[in-house]
Short mmCIF file of C-alpha atoms in Angstrom, two decimals:
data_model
loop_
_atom_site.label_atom_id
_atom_site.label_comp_id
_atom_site.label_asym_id
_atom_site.label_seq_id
_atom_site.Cartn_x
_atom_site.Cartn_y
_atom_site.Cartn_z
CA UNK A 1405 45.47 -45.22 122.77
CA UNK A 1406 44.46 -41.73 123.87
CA UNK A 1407 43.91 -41.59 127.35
CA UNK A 1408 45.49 -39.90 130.77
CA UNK A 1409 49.08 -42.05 130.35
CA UNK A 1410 49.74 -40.88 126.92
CA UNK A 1411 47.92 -37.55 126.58
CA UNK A 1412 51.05 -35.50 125.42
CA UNK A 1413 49.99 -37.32 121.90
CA UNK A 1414 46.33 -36.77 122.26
CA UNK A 1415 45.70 -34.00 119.55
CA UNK A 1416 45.85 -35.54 116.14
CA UNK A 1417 47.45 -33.61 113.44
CA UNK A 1418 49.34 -31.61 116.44
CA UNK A 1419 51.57 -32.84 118.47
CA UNK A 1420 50.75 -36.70 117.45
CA UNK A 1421 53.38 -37.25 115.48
CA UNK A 1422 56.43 -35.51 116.90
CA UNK A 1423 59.81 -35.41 115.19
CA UNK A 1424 63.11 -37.26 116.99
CA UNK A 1425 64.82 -34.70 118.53
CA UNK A 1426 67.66 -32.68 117.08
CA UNK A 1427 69.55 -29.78 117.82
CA UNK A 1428 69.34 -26.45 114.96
CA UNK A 1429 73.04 -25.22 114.50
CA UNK A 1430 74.52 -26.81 117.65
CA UNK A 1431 77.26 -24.42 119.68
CA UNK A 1432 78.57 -24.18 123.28
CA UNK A 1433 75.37 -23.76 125.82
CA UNK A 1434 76.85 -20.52 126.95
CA UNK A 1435 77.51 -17.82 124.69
CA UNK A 1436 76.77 -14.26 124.08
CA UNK A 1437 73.65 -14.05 122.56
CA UNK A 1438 72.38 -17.31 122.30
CA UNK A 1439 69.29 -19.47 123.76
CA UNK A 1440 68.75 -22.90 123.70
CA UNK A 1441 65.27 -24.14 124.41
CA UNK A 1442 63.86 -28.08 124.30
CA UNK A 1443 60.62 -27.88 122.84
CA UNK A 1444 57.82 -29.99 121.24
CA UNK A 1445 57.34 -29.61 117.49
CA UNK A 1446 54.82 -27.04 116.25
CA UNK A 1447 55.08 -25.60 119.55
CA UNK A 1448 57.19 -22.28 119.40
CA UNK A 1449 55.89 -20.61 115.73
CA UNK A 1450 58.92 -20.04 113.37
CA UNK A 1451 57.42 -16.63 112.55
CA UNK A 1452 57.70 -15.53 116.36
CA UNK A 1453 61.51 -16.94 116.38
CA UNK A 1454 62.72 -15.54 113.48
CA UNK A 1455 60.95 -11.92 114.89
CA UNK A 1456 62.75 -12.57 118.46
CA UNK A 1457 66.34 -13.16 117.25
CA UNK A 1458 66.29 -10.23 114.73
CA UNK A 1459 64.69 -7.72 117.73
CA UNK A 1460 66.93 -9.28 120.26
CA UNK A 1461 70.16 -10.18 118.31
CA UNK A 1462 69.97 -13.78 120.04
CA UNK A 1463 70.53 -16.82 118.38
CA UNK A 1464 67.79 -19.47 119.20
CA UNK A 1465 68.38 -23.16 119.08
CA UNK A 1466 65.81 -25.69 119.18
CA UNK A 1467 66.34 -28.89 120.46
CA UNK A 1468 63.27 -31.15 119.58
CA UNK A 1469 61.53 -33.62 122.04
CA UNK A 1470 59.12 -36.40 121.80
CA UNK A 1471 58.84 -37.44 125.13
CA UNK A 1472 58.73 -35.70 128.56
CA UNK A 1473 61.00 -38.60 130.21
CA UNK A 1474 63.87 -37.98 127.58
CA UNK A 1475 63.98 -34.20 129.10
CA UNK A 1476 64.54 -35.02 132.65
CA UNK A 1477 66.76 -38.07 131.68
CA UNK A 1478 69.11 -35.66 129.43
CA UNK A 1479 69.18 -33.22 131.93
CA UNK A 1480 69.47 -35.55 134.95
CA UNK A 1481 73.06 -36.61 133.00
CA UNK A 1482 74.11 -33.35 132.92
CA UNK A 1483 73.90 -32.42 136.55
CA UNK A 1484 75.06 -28.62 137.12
CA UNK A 1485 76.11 -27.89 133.37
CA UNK A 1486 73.20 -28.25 130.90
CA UNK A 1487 73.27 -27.58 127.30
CA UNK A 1488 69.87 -26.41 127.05
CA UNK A 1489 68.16 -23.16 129.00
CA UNK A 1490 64.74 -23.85 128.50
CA UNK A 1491 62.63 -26.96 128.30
CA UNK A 1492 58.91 -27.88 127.80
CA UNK A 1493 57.44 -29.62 130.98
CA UNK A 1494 53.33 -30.56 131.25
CA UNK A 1495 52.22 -29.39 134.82
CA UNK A 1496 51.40 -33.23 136.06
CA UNK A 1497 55.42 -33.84 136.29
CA UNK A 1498 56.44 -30.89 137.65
CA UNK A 1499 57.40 -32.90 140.77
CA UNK A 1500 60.18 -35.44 139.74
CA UNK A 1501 61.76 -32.17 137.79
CA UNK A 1502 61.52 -30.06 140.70
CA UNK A 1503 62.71 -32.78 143.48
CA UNK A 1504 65.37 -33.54 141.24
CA UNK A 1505 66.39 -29.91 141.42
CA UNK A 1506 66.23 -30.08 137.40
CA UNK A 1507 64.32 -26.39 137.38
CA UNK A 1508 64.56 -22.76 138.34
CA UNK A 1509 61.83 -21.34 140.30
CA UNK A 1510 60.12 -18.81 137.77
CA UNK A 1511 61.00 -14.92 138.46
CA UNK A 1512 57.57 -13.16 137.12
CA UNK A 1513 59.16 -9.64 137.82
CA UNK A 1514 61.45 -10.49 135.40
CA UNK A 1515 58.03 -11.06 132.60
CA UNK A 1516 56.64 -7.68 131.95
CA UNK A 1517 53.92 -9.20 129.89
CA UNK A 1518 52.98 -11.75 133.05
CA UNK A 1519 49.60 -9.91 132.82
CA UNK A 1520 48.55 -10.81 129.47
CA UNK A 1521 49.04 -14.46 130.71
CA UNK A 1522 45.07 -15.81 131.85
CA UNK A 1523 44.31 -15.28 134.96
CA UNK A 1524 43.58 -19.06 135.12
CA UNK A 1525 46.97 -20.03 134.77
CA UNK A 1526 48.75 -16.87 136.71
CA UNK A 1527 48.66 -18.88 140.05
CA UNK A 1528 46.95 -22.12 139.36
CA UNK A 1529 47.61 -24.49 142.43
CA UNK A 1530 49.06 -26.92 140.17
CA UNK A 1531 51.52 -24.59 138.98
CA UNK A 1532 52.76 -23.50 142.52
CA UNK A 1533 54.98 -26.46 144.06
CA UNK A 1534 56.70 -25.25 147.45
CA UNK A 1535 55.81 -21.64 147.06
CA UNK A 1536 57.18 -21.47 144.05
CA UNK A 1537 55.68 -20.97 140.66
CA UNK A 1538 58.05 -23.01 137.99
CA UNK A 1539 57.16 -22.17 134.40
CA UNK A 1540 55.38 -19.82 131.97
CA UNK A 1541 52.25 -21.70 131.24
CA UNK A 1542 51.86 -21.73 127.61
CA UNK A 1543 49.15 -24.46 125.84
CA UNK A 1544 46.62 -26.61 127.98
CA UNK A 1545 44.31 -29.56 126.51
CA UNK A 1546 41.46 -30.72 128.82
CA UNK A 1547 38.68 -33.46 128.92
CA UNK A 1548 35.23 -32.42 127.83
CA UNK A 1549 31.82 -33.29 127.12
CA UNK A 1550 30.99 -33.57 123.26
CA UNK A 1551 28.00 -33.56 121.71
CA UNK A 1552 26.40 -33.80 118.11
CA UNK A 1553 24.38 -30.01 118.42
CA UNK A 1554 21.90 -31.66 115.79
CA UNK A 1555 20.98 -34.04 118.06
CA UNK A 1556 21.68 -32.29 121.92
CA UNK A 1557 21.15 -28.69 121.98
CA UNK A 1558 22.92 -28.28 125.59
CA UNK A 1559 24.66 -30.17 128.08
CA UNK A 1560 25.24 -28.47 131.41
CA UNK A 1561 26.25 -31.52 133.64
CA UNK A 1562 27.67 -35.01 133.33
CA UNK A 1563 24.42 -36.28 134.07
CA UNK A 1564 22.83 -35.77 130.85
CA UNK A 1565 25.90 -39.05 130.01
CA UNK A 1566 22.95 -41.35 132.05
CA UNK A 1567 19.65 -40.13 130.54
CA UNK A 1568 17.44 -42.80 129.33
CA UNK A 1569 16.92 -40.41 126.47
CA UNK A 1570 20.62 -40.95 124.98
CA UNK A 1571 20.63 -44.72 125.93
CA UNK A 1572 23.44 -46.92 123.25
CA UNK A 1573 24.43 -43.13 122.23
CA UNK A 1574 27.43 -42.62 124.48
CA UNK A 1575 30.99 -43.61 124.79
CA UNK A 1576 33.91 -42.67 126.56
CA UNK A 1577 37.58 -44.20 127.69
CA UNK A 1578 37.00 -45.99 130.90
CA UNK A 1579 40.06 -45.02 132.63
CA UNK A 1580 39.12 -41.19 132.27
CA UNK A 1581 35.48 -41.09 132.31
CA UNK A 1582 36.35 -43.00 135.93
CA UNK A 1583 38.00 -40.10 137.30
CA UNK A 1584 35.24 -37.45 135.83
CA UNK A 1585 32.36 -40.05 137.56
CA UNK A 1586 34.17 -39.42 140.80
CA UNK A 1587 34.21 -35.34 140.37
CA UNK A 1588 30.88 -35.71 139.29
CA UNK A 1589 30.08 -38.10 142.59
CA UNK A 1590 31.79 -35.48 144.99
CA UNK A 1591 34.78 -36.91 144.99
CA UNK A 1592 38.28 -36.31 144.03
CA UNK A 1593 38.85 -37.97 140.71
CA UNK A 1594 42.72 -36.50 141.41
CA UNK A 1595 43.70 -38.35 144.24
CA UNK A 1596 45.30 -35.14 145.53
CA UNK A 1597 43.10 -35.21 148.97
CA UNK A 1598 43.58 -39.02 149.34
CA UNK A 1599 47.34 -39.03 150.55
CA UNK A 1600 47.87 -41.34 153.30
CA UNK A 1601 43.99 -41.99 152.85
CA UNK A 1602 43.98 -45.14 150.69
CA UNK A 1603 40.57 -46.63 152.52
CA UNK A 1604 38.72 -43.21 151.47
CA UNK A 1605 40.37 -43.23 148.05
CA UNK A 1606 39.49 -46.89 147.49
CA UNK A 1607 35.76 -45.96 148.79
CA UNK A 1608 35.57 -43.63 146.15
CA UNK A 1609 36.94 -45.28 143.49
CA UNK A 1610 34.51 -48.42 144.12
CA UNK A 1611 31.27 -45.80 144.39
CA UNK A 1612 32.14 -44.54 140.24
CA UNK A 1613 33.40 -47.87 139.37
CA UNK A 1614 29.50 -49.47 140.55
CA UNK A 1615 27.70 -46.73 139.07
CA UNK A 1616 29.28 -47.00 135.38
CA UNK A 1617 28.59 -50.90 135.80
CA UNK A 1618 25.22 -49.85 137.27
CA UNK A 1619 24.59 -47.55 133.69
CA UNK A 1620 26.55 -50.12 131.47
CA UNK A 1621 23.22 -50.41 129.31
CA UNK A 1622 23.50 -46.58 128.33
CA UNK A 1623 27.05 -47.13 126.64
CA UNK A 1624 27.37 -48.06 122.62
CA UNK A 1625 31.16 -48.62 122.98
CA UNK A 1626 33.86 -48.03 125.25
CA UNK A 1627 37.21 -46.36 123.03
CA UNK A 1628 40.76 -45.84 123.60
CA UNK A 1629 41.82 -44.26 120.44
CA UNK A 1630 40.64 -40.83 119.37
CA UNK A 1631 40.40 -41.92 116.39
CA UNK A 1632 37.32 -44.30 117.10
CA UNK A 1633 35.01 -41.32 118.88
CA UNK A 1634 35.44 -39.29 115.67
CA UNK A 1635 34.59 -42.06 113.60
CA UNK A 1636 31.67 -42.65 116.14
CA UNK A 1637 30.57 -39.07 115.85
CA UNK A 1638 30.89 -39.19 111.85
CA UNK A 1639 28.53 -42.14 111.83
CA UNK A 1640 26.29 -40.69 114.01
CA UNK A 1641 26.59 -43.70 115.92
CA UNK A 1642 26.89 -42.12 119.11
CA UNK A 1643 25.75 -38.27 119.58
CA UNK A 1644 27.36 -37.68 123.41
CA UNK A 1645 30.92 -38.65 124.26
CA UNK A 1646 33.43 -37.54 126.62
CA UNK A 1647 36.45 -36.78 124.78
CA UNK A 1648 39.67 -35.18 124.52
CA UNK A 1649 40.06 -31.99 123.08
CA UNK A 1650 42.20 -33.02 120.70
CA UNK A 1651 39.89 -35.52 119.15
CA UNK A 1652 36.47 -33.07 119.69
CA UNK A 1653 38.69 -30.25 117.76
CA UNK A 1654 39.53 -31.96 114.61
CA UNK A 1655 35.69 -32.76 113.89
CA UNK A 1656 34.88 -29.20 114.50
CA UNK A 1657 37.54 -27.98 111.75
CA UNK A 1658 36.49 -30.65 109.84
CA UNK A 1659 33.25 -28.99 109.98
CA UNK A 1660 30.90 -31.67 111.92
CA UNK A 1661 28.30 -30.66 114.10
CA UNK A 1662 30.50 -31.19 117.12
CA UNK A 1663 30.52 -28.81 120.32
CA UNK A 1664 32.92 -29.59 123.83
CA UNK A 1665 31.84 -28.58 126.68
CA UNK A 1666 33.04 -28.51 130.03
CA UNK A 1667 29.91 -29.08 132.26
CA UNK A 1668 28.85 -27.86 135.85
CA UNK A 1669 30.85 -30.16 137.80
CA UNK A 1670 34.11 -29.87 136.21
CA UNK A 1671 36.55 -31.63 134.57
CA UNK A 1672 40.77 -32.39 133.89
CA UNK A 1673 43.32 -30.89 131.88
CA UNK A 1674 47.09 -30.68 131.71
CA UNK A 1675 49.18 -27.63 130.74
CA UNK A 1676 52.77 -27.17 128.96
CA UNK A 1677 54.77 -24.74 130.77
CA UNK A 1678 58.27 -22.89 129.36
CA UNK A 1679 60.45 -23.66 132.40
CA UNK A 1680 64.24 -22.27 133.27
CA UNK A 1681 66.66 -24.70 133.78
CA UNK A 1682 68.64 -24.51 136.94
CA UNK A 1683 72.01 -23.40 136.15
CA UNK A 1684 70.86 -22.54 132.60
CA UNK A 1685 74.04 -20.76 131.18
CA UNK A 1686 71.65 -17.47 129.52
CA UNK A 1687 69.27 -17.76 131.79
CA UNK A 1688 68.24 -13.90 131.32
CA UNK A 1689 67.76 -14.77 127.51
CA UNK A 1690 65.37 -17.28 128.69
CA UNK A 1691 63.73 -14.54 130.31
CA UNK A 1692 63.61 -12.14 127.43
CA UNK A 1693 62.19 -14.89 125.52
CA UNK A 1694 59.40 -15.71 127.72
CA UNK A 1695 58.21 -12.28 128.01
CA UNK A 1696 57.98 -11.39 124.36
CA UNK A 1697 55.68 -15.06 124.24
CA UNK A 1698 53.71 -12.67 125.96
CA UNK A 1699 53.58 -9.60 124.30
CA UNK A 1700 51.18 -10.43 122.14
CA UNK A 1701 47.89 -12.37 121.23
CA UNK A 1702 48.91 -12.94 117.73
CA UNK A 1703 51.83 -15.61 119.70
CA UNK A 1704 49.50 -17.04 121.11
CA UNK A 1705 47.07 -17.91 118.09
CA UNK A 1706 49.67 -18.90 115.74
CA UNK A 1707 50.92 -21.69 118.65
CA UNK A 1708 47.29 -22.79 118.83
CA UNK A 1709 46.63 -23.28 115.28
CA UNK A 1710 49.95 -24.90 114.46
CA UNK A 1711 49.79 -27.31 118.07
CA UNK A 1712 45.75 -27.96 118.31
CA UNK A 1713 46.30 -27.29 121.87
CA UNK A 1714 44.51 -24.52 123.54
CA UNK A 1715 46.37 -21.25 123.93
CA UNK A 1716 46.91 -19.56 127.87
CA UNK A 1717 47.29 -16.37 126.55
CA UNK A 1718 44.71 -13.17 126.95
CA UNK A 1719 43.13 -11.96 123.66
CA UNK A 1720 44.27 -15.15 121.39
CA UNK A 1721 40.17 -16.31 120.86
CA UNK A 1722 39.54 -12.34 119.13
CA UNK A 1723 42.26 -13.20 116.76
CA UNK A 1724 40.33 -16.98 115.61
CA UNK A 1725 37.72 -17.27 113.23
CA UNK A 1726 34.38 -18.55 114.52
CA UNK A 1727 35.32 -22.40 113.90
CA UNK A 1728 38.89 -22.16 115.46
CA UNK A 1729 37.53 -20.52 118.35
CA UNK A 1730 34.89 -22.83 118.44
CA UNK A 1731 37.43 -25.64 118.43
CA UNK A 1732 40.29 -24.06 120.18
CA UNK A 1733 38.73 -21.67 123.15
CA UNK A 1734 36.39 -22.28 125.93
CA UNK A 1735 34.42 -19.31 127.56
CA UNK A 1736 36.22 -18.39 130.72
CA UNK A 1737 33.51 -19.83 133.10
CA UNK A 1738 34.11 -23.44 131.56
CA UNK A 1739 37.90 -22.90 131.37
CA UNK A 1740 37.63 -21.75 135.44
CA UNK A 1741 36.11 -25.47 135.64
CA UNK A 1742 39.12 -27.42 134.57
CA UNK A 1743 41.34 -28.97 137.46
CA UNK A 1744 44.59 -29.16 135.95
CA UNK A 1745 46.57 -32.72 136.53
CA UNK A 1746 48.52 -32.36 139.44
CA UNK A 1747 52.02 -34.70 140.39
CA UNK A 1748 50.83 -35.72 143.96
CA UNK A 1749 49.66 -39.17 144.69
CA UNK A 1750 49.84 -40.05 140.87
CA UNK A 1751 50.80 -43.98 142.15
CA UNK A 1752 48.02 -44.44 143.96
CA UNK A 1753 45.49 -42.90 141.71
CA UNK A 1754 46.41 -44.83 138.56
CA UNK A 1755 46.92 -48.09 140.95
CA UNK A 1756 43.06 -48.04 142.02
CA UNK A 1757 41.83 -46.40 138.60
CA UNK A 1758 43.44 -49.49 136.57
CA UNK A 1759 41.67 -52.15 138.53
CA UNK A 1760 38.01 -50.27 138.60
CA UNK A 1761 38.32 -49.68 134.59
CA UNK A 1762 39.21 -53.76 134.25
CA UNK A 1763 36.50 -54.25 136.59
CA UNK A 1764 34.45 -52.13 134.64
CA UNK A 1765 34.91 -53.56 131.26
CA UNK A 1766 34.49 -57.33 132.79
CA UNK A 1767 31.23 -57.02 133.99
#
């Protein structure tokens, strides 16, 4: 099922299908000229590591994860003497890392190359938790609005999801499209404003859950698996969707006449970030390593075409060919549009969303 709980395996043919982790040439965590980094596969480009240890002279080990709850748990059990310097946290549980005291706040005058990062992503409020910014923001997926180009030549807002004119030609995952009918509502599909406010939240919730029962009729099929939109699109069963990048990027490599969007009123995303470990034992490696993920564009591209996830790095869409970038890149006005998951008042939100998307799909 591809949908907001499992989204770290939303891009098929990226980081689906993750390997169990492992450790490359295990040694003590501290030692002279070494790093040791928890990653996702496909993530950090062997091309860029093998160029880093033979500039540098460090030694990097990769430990690989599948799972964001197996990094805090492993580091959790190692209190104050962790094995690893860096790990790979997504921006929506930057909370329980942080509160558990699992993470260094991030240094940016240690990252020369901070201002190649996007400016989107330099001080995102997501990415700031107690005045603090906590990681180097590094490859973001997002919700968007696809569309068959044959069949819709442009899609500016959400609405176009309710004209009579695309009625039985629509789908979308319940749970999501929920949250994206509240933004599109005027209301806070995060939850973030609702703390403490559960009558207002609940309000809001019951306003999007009524209107997609209201425009049930315009709906061929509701979906949970990527999987079944691309086979919708292929078909031409459907010609609108909302989708996950993930899903809306394979059929554009694959060469369908698929375009995503992100539309007037906005939309959500989540965003891996490189993040220090507190106490890491070469912490300043982890530095130097961070900054040369910056130096360059070419990083940057390589981690998007081997991940499928969008890159966060300045220049990376010149260095794509016209269907990667198509696939891979939104124009900064669009990207400027996506509210990035944030950690606060997750229970609540997925509380009230679960119980409007059953209510939903029984009427």
């Amino acid at each position: 099922m591809t949908n907001r709980r499992n989204a770290l395996k939303l891009l098929g043919g990226g980081v689906g299908a993750l390997a169990v982790p492992y450790i490359i040439s295990p040694r003590p965590a501290a030692a002279a000229g070494v790093l040791n980094i928890t990653t996702y596969d496909k993530f950090l480009p062997q091309e860029f590591l093998d160029k880093f240890q033979k500039d540098t002279g460090i030694q990097v080990n990769i430990r690989l994860t599948d799972d964001q709850g197996k990094q805090y748990n492993l580091l959790t059990a190692e209190g104050a003497n962790p094995s690893t310097d860096i790990v790979t946290v997504a921006g929506h549980r930057y909370s329980q890392f942080i509160s558990s005291k699992l993470l260094q706040p991030l240094d940016t005058g240690k990252i020369a190359n901070w201002k190649n990062l996007n400016t989107a992503y330099q001080d995102a409020p997501w990415a700031r938790v107690d005045n603090n910014l906590w990681g180097l923001p590094i490859l973001a997926g997002y919700e968007g609005l696809a569309r068959n180009v044959d069949y819709v030549k442009d899609a500016p807002s959400w609405e176009i999801m309710f004209d009579p004119q695309y009625k039985g030609q629509t789908s979308y995952i319940v749970s999501d499209f929920m949250t994206i009918v509240m933004q599109y509502l005027g209301h806070d599909g995060d939850f973030v404003s609702y703390v403490d406010k559960a009558d207002v939240a609940q309000k809001a919730t019951n306003e999007a859950r009524d209107f997609l029962i209201k425009n049930k009729d315009m709906v061929r099929k509701y979906y949970d698996a990527g999987s079944e939109v691309q086979q919708m699109f292929i078909n031409e069963d459907i010609y609108l969707a909302h989708s996950w990048s993930g899903p809306a990027a394979k059929l554009i490599m694959d060469g369908h006449p698929i375009q995503l969007s992100v539309p007037k009123e906005g939309t959500f995303g989540f965003c891996y970030t490189l993040n220090v470990v507190n106490n890491a034992p070469n912490a300043e490696n982890a530095y130097k390593l961070l900054d040369a993920v910056l130096a360059s564009p070419e990083v940057g591209a390589a981690m998007t075409r081997q991940s499928g996830y969008s890159s966060t790095i300045n220049g990376v869409g010149d260095l794509l060919n016209d269907r990667e970038k198509l696939a891979a890149t939104l124009p900064q006005e669009e990207l400027e549009r996506v509210v990035f998951f944030s950690s606060v008042n997750r229970d609540m939100k997925n509380e009230m969303i679960d119980r409007a998307t059953a209510e939903v799909k029984a009427a």
